[in-house]
PDB file of C-alpha atoms in Angstrom:
ATOM      1  CA  ASP D   1      -0.154 -16.319  10.782  1.00 68.00           C
ATOM      2  CA  VAL D   2       1.630 -14.457   7.805  1.00 67.00           C
ATOM      3  CA  LYS D   3       4.237 -12.142   8.593  1.00 89.00           C
ATOM      4  CA  VAL D   4       6.301  -9.424   7.007  1.00 95.00           C
ATOM      5  CA  THR D   5       8.776  -7.932   9.341  1.00 95.00           C
ATOM      6  CA  GLN D   6      10.978  -4.872   9.010  1.00 96.00           C
ATOM      7  CA  SER D   7      14.173  -4.376  10.850  1.00 91.00           C
ATOM      8  CA  SER D   8      13.463  -1.116  12.459  1.00 92.00           C
ATOM      9  CA  ARG D   9      10.234   0.842  13.361  1.00 94.00           C
ATOM     10  CA  TYR D  10      12.086   4.116  13.726  1.00 96.00           C
ATOM     11  CA  LEU D  11      15.503   5.139  12.317  1.00 97.00           C
ATOM     12  CA  VAL D  12      17.342   8.544  12.405  1.00 97.00           C
ATOM     13  CA  LYS D  13      20.276   8.983  10.176  1.00 97.00           C
ATOM     14  CA  ARG D  14      22.445  11.917   9.018  1.00 97.00           C
ATOM     15  CA  THR D  15      22.834  13.380   5.609  1.00 98.00           C
ATOM     16  CA  GLY D  16      25.255  11.351   3.463  1.00 97.00           C
ATOM     17  CA  GLU D  17      25.065   8.186   5.397  1.00 97.00           C
ATOM     18  CA  LYS D  18      24.518   4.873   3.799  1.00 97.00           C
ATOM     19  CA  VAL D  19      21.158   3.264   5.151  1.00 97.00           C
ATOM     20  CA  PHE D  20      20.008  -0.377   5.038  1.00 97.00           C
ATOM     21  CA  LEU D  21      16.231  -1.227   5.448  1.00 98.00           C
ATOM     22  CA  GLU D  22      15.705  -4.904   5.819  1.00 97.00           C
ATOM     23  CA  CYS D  23      12.482  -6.809   5.131  1.00 97.00           C
ATOM     24  CA  VAL D  24      11.793 -10.502   5.725  1.00 97.00           C
ATOM     25  CA  GLN D  25       8.746 -12.473   4.871  1.00 96.00           C
ATOM     26  CA  ASP D  26       7.896 -16.057   6.055  1.00 95.00           C
ATOM     27  CA  MET D  27       5.337 -16.957   3.386  1.00 93.00           C
ATOM     28  CA  ASP D  28       7.717 -18.165   0.668  1.00 93.00           C
ATOM     29  CA  HIS D  29       6.422 -15.359  -1.600  1.00 94.00           C
ATOM     30  CA  GLU D  30       8.133 -14.760  -4.946  1.00 94.00           C
ATOM     31  CA  ASN D  31       7.253 -10.942  -5.214  1.00 94.00           C
ATOM     32  CA  MET D  32       8.510  -8.476  -2.825  1.00 96.00           C
ATOM     33  CA  PHE D  33       8.141  -4.579  -2.946  1.00 96.00           C
ATOM     34  CA  TRP D  34       9.299  -1.453  -1.200  1.00 97.00           C
ATOM     35  CA  TYR D  35       7.110   1.515  -1.170  1.00 97.00           C
ATOM     36  CA  ARG D  36       7.506   5.029   0.521  1.00 97.00           C
ATOM     37  CA  GLN D  37       4.466   6.606   2.053  1.00 95.00           C
ATOM     38  CA  ASP D  38       4.076  10.319   2.257  1.00 93.00           C
ATOM     39  CA  PRO D  39       1.095  12.388   3.476  1.00 88.00           C
ATOM     40  CA  GLY D  40      -1.137  13.256   0.476  1.00 85.00           C
ATOM     41  CA  LEU D  41       0.818  11.249  -1.879  1.00 88.00           C
ATOM     42  CA  GLY D  42      -0.119   7.838  -0.710  1.00 88.00           C
ATOM     43  CA  LEU D  43       2.175   4.794  -1.413  1.00 92.00           C
ATOM     44  CA  ARG D  44       4.735   5.101  -4.260  1.00 93.00           C
ATOM     45  CA  LEU D  45       6.554   2.041  -5.561  1.00 94.00           C
ATOM     46  CA  ILE D  46      10.441   2.383  -5.258  1.00 97.00           C
ATOM     47  CA  TYR D  47      11.535  -1.070  -6.466  1.00 97.00           C
ATOM     48  CA  PHE D  48      10.175  -4.546  -6.639  1.00 95.00           C
ATOM     49  CA  SER D  49      11.566  -8.120  -7.125  1.00 96.00           C
ATOM     50  CA  TYR D  50       9.965 -11.197  -8.809  1.00 93.00           C
ATOM     51  CA  ASP D  51      12.507 -13.600  -7.715  1.00 93.00           C
ATOM     52  CA  VAL D  52      15.843 -14.071  -5.909  1.00 94.00           C
ATOM     53  CA  LYS D  53      18.503 -11.770  -7.577  1.00 91.00           C
ATOM     54  CA  MET D  54      16.014 -10.088  -9.781  1.00 93.00           C
ATOM     55  CA  LYS D  55      14.931  -6.556  -9.315  1.00 95.00           C
ATOM     56  CA  GLU D  56      12.884  -3.899 -11.262  1.00 94.00           C
ATOM     57  CA  LYS D  57      12.621  -0.162 -10.976  1.00 95.00           C
ATOM     58  CA  GLY D  58       9.201   1.196  -9.604  1.00 93.00           C
ATOM     59  CA  ASP D  59       8.100   4.737 -10.114  1.00 91.00           C
ATOM     60  CA  ILE D  60      10.611   6.560  -7.919  1.00 95.00           C
ATOM     61  CA  PRO D  61      13.797   4.468  -7.865  1.00 96.00           C
ATOM     62  CA  GLU D  62      16.246   7.646  -7.882  1.00 96.00           C
ATOM     63  CA  GLY D  63      18.515   7.571  -4.877  1.00 96.00           C
ATOM     64  CA  TYR D  64      17.694   3.861  -3.882  1.00 98.00           C
ATOM     65  CA  SER D  65      18.934   0.520  -4.605  1.00 97.00           C
ATOM     66  CA  VAL D  66      17.859  -2.972  -3.654  1.00 97.00           C
ATOM     67  CA  SER D  67      19.217  -6.442  -2.939  1.00 97.00           C
ATOM     68  CA  ARG D  68      17.538  -9.715  -2.915  1.00 97.00           C
ATOM     69  CA  GLU D  69      20.089 -12.548  -2.186  1.00 95.00           C
ATOM     70  CA  LYS D  70      17.599 -14.777  -0.567  1.00 96.00           C
ATOM     71  CA  LYS D  71      13.888 -15.378  -1.413  1.00 96.00           C
ATOM     72  CA  GLU D  72      12.803 -14.249   2.081  1.00 97.00           C
ATOM     73  CA  ARG D  73      14.760 -11.081   2.283  1.00 97.00           C
ATOM     74  CA  PHE D  74      14.509  -7.758   0.380  1.00 98.00           C
ATOM     75  CA  SER D  75      16.796  -4.915   1.413  1.00 97.00           C
ATOM     76  CA  LEU D  76      16.403  -1.303   0.491  1.00 98.00           C
ATOM     77  CA  ILE D  77      19.630   0.744   0.439  1.00 98.00           C
ATOM     78  CA  LEU D  78      20.007   4.514   0.462  1.00 97.00           C
ATOM     79  CA  GLU D  79      23.557   4.995  -0.775  1.00 94.00           C
ATOM     80  CA  SER D  80      23.768   8.523   0.390  1.00 97.00           C
ATOM     81  CA  ALA D  81      20.820   9.641   2.535  1.00 97.00           C
ATOM     82  CA  SER D  82      19.247  13.037   1.861  1.00 98.00           C
ATOM     83  CA  THR D  83      16.644  14.958   3.758  1.00 97.00           C
ATOM     84  CA  ASN D  84      14.035  14.446   1.072  1.00 97.00           C
ATOM     85  CA  GLN D  85      14.252  10.742   1.743  1.00 98.00           C
ATOM     86  CA  THR D  86      12.668  11.324   5.115  1.00 98.00           C
ATOM     87  CA  SER D  87       9.547   9.185   4.961  1.00 97.00           C
ATOM     88  CA  MET D  88       7.765   6.001   6.016  1.00 96.00           C
ATOM     89  CA  TYR D  89       9.017   3.025   4.142  1.00 97.00           C
ATOM     90  CA  LEU D  90       6.738   0.034   3.758  1.00 97.00           C
ATOM     91  CA  CYS D  91       7.684  -3.428   2.683  1.00 97.00           C
ATOM     92  CA  ALA D  92       5.259  -5.888   1.009  1.00 96.00           C
ATOM     93  CA  SER D  93       5.300  -9.325  -0.404  1.00 95.00           C
ATOM     94  CA  ARG D  94       2.718 -11.213  -2.570  1.00 92.00           C
ATOM     95  CA  THR D  95       2.632 -14.791  -4.061  1.00 89.00           C
ATOM     96  CA  GLY D  96       2.233 -14.768  -7.954  1.00 82.00           C
ATOM     97  CA  ALA D  97      -0.690 -12.639  -9.041  1.00 77.00           C
ATOM     98  CA  ALA D  98      -2.648 -12.860  -5.909  1.00 82.00           C
ATOM     99  CA  HIS D  99      -4.833 -10.050  -4.750  1.00 81.00           C
ATOM    100  CA  GLU D 100      -3.445  -9.571  -1.356  1.00 86.00           C
ATOM    101  CA  GLN D 101      -0.199  -7.919  -0.700  1.00 90.00           C
ATOM    102  CA  TYR D 102       0.959  -8.414   2.782  1.00 93.00           C
ATOM    103  CA  PHE D 103       2.639  -5.352   4.348  1.00 95.00           C
ATOM    104  CA  GLY D 104       5.149  -4.883   7.117  1.00 95.00           C
ATOM    105  CA  PRO D 105       4.497  -2.303   9.883  1.00 94.00           C
ATOM    106  CA  GLY D 106       6.802   0.251   8.194  1.00 95.00           C
ATOM    107  CA  THR D 107      10.075   1.955   9.000  1.00 96.00           C
ATOM    108  CA  ARG D 108       9.879   5.715   9.848  1.00 96.00           C
ATOM    109  CA  LEU D 109      13.165   7.225   8.601  1.00 98.00           C
ATOM    110  CA  THR D 110      14.314  10.665   9.485  1.00 98.00           C
ATOM    111  CA  VAL D 111      17.353  12.073   7.729  1.00 98.00           C
ATOM    112  CA  THR D 112      18.845  15.165   9.539  1.00 97.00           C
TER     113      THR D 112
ATOM    114  CA  GLY Y   1       0.047   7.777 -16.395  1.00 59.00           C
ATOM    115  CA  GLU Y   2      -2.139   6.049 -14.075  1.00 69.00           C
ATOM    116  CA  ASP Y   3      -3.684   8.175 -11.292  1.00 86.00           C
ATOM    117  CA  VAL Y   4      -5.867   7.299  -8.368  1.00 92.00           C
ATOM    118  CA  GLU Y   5      -7.542  10.296  -6.458  1.00 93.00           C
ATOM    119  CA  GLN Y   6      -9.344  10.365  -3.001  1.00 95.00           C
ATOM    120  CA  SER Y   7     -10.262  13.045  -0.612  1.00 91.00           C
ATOM    121  CA  LEU Y   8      -7.815  13.166   2.299  1.00 93.00           C
ATOM    122  CA  PHE Y   9     -10.168  13.494   5.355  1.00 96.00           C
ATOM    123  CA  LEU Y  10     -13.584  12.191   6.431  1.00 97.00           C
ATOM    124  CA  SER Y  11     -15.219  12.542   9.759  1.00 97.00           C
ATOM    125  CA  VAL Y  12     -18.544  10.658  10.762  1.00 97.00           C
ATOM    126  CA  ARG Y  13     -20.246  10.033  14.036  1.00 97.00           C
ATOM    127  CA  GLU Y  14     -20.288   6.547  15.567  1.00 97.00           C
ATOM    128  CA  GLY Y  15     -23.213   4.531  14.222  1.00 97.00           C
ATOM    129  CA  ASP Y  16     -23.474   6.477  11.040  1.00 97.00           C
ATOM    130  CA  SER Y  17     -22.547   5.274   7.610  1.00 97.00           C
ATOM    131  CA  SER Y  18     -19.284   6.312   6.052  1.00 97.00           C
ATOM    132  CA  VAL Y  19     -18.741   6.677   2.317  1.00 97.00           C
ATOM    133  CA  ILE Y  20     -15.215   6.936   0.982  1.00 98.00           C
ATOM    134  CA  ASN Y  21     -14.852   7.776  -2.601  1.00 97.00           C
ATOM    135  CA  CYS Y  22     -12.063   7.253  -5.099  1.00 96.00           C
ATOM    136  CA  THR Y  23     -11.554   8.119  -8.828  1.00 95.00           C
ATOM    137  CA  TYR Y  24      -9.131   6.499 -11.240  1.00 91.00           C
ATOM    138  CA  THR Y  25      -7.910   7.223 -14.659  1.00 87.00           C
ATOM    139  CA  ASP Y  26      -6.946   3.790 -16.031  1.00 80.00           C
ATOM    140  CA  SER Y  27      -9.850   2.445 -17.980  1.00 75.00           C
ATOM    141  CA  SER Y  28      -8.192  -0.924 -18.505  1.00 77.00           C
ATOM    142  CA  SER Y  29      -8.028  -1.452 -14.691  1.00 74.00           C
ATOM    143  CA  THR Y  30      -8.843  -5.019 -14.059  1.00 81.00           C
ATOM    144  CA  TYR Y  31      -9.296  -5.059 -10.384  1.00 88.00           C
ATOM    145  CA  LEU Y  32      -9.892  -2.349  -7.762  1.00 92.00           C
ATOM    146  CA  TYR Y  33      -9.065  -2.551  -4.092  1.00 94.00           C
ATOM    147  CA  TRP Y  34      -9.539  -1.158  -0.756  1.00 96.00           C
ATOM    148  CA  TYR Y  35      -6.824  -1.293   1.866  1.00 96.00           C
ATOM    149  CA  LYS Y  36      -6.987  -0.138   5.495  1.00 97.00           C
ATOM    150  CA  GLN Y  37      -4.245   1.156   7.612  1.00 95.00           C
ATOM    151  CA  GLU Y  38      -4.475   1.334  11.304  1.00 94.00           C
ATOM    152  CA  PRO Y  39      -2.204   3.583  13.222  1.00 88.00           C
ATOM    153  CA  GLY Y  40       1.339   2.261  13.527  1.00 84.00           C
ATOM    154  CA  ALA Y  41       0.673  -0.565  11.183  1.00 87.00           C
ATOM    155  CA  GLY Y  42       1.035  -1.632   7.439  1.00 89.00           C
ATOM    156  CA  LEU Y  43      -1.861  -1.966   5.049  1.00 93.00           C
ATOM    157  CA  GLN Y  44      -4.359  -4.837   5.140  1.00 94.00           C
ATOM    158  CA  LEU Y  45      -6.617  -5.852   2.248  1.00 93.00           C
ATOM    159  CA  LEU Y  46     -10.290  -5.090   3.056  1.00 95.00           C
ATOM    160  CA  THR Y  47     -11.994  -6.051  -0.154  1.00 94.00           C
ATOM    161  CA  TYR Y  48     -11.633  -5.841  -3.915  1.00 93.00           C
ATOM    162  CA  ILE Y  49     -13.967  -5.865  -6.894  1.00 92.00           C
ATOM    163  CA  PHE Y  50     -13.397  -7.076 -10.448  1.00 89.00           C
ATOM    164  CA  SER Y  51     -14.083  -4.517 -13.098  1.00 85.00           C
ATOM    165  CA  ASN Y  52     -16.885  -6.323 -14.626  1.00 86.00           C
ATOM    166  CA  MET Y  53     -18.986  -6.012 -11.468  1.00 88.00           C
ATOM    167  CA  ASP Y  54     -20.769  -2.971 -10.172  1.00 91.00           C
ATOM    168  CA  MET Y  55     -21.348  -3.929  -6.434  1.00 94.00           C
ATOM    169  CA  LYS Y  56     -19.741  -6.209  -3.868  1.00 94.00           C
ATOM    170  CA  GLN Y  57     -21.053  -6.548  -0.313  1.00 94.00           C
ATOM    171  CA  ASP Y  58     -19.194  -8.083   2.676  1.00 91.00           C
ATOM    172  CA  GLN Y  59     -20.872  -7.706   6.041  1.00 94.00           C
ATOM    173  CA  ARG Y  60     -20.717  -4.012   6.899  1.00 96.00           C
ATOM    174  CA  LEU Y  61     -18.733  -2.986   3.785  1.00 96.00           C
ATOM    175  CA  THR Y  62     -20.371  -2.292   0.378  1.00 97.00           C
ATOM    176  CA  VAL Y  63     -18.260  -1.460  -2.661  1.00 97.00           C
ATOM    177  CA  LEU Y  64     -19.833   0.298  -5.536  1.00 96.00           C
ATOM    178  CA  LEU Y  65     -18.029   0.549  -9.010  1.00 95.00           C
ATOM    179  CA  ASN Y  66     -19.152   3.029 -11.690  1.00 93.00           C
ATOM    180  CA  LYS Y  67     -16.860   2.010 -14.629  1.00 90.00           C
ATOM    181  CA  LYS Y  68     -18.273   4.639 -16.962  1.00 90.00           C
ATOM    182  CA  ASP Y  69     -17.341   7.549 -14.576  1.00 92.00           C
ATOM    183  CA  LYS Y  70     -14.262   5.538 -13.139  1.00 91.00           C
ATOM    184  CA  HIS Y  71     -15.503   5.948  -9.610  1.00 94.00           C
ATOM    185  CA  LEU Y  72     -15.242   3.522  -6.755  1.00 95.00           C
ATOM    186  CA  SER Y  73     -16.756   4.013  -3.417  1.00 97.00           C
ATOM    187  CA  LEU Y  74     -16.554   2.044   0.000  1.00 98.00           C
ATOM    188  CA  ARG Y  75     -19.436   2.309   2.314  1.00 97.00           C
ATOM    189  CA  ILE Y  76     -19.087   1.229   5.935  1.00 97.00           C
ATOM    190  CA  ALA Y  77     -22.385   0.700   7.756  1.00 97.00           C
ATOM    191  CA  ASP Y  78     -22.816   1.370  11.470  1.00 97.00           C
ATOM    192  CA  THR Y  79     -19.251   2.900  11.706  1.00 98.00           C
ATOM    193  CA  GLN Y  80     -17.441   2.205  14.986  1.00 97.00           C
ATOM    194  CA  THR Y  81     -14.454   3.779  16.478  1.00 95.00           C
ATOM    195  CA  GLY Y  82     -12.326   0.711  15.494  1.00 94.00           C
ATOM    196  CA  ASP Y  83     -13.023   1.887  11.922  1.00 96.00           C
ATOM    197  CA  SER Y  84     -10.784   4.930  12.375  1.00 96.00           C
ATOM    198  CA  ALA Y  85      -7.956   4.498  10.018  1.00 97.00           C
ATOM    199  CA  ILE Y  86      -6.594   5.576   6.496  1.00 96.00           C
ATOM    200  CA  TYR Y  87      -8.293   3.889   3.607  1.00 97.00           C
ATOM    201  CA  PHE Y  88      -6.458   3.405   0.401  1.00 96.00           C
ATOM    202  CA  CYS Y  89      -8.003   2.782  -2.969  1.00 95.00           C
ATOM    203  CA  ALA Y  90      -5.833   0.977  -5.458  1.00 93.00           C
ATOM    204  CA  GLU Y  91      -6.103  -0.215  -8.832  1.00 90.00           C
ATOM    205  CA  ARG Y  92      -4.292  -3.023 -10.973  1.00 85.00           C
ATOM    206  CA  GLU Y  93      -4.511  -3.630 -14.557  1.00 70.00           C
ATOM    207  CA  GLY Y  94      -3.571  -7.348 -14.461  1.00 61.00           C
ATOM    208  CA  GLY Y  95       0.106  -7.135 -14.083  1.00 65.00           C
ATOM    209  CA  GLN Y  96       2.099  -7.151 -10.957  1.00 68.00           C
ATOM    210  CA  ASN Y  97       1.704  -3.775  -9.569  1.00 83.00           C
ATOM    211  CA  PHE Y  98      -0.864  -1.662  -7.768  1.00 88.00           C
ATOM    212  CA  VAL Y  99      -1.401   2.021  -8.147  1.00 90.00           C
ATOM    213  CA  PHE Y 100      -2.508   3.418  -4.689  1.00 92.00           C
ATOM    214  CA  GLY Y 101      -4.365   6.620  -4.028  1.00 94.00           C
ATOM    215  CA  PRO Y 102      -3.415   9.119  -1.547  1.00 94.00           C
ATOM    216  CA  GLY Y 103      -5.475   7.611   1.265  1.00 95.00           C
ATOM    217  CA  THR Y 104      -8.510   8.847   3.018  1.00 97.00           C
ATOM    218  CA  ARG Y 105      -8.155   9.411   6.888  1.00 96.00           C
ATOM    219  CA  LEU Y 106     -11.493   8.385   8.466  1.00 97.00           C
ATOM    220  CA  SER Y 107     -12.248   9.797  11.946  1.00 97.00           C
ATOM    221  CA  VAL Y 108     -15.115   8.412  13.903  1.00 97.00           C
ATOM    222  CA  LEU Y 109     -16.483  10.679  16.506  1.00 94.00           C
ATOM    223  CA  PRO Y 110     -18.287   9.492  19.526  1.00 89.00           C
TER     224      PRO Y 110
END
């Protein structure tokens, strides 16, 4: 059974804190993605990675960075959290140009 | 840029058919997708259609594509309470990335 796991389901952080969101997939997928999901806006792509140590900006990278040191793990970093980063964060992975992206359950982050 | 639009809410009675609509702007989209998100979960791929097709059927699901109008629809026959979820339309040109719509929240009333 394929699996994408995210380190936390719920997270509450204070403004200015550094936040790490971790994602792990067990399918040996090359491609991994971080999205944020907001009501009425759907999913917006923050960053993605095609391979270890490679990263590409998505549509809304400002205020975020990522790290991919190992194939199975893709981390999203908020260097200095702000209230407008309160959102649901979804990680996904996919092999090559396959049609299906496998999503994790999401991390609901609240920044106060 | 690319844009995908959907209505945000739909309510139907159990046993009726549901039709969820989507419009997109990128005429070079190669594939179009429907994903389902159940409460508290990530998205799961329901079905997809290649842009040179106009219809695809898979059990209770029927996808219709009108390429001229850039309109995609998902019909769910005999809608059940377990179909209550958010449904996302997405397009992909052929590269790596999907463009998702805002999602339609389907509520199934008993």
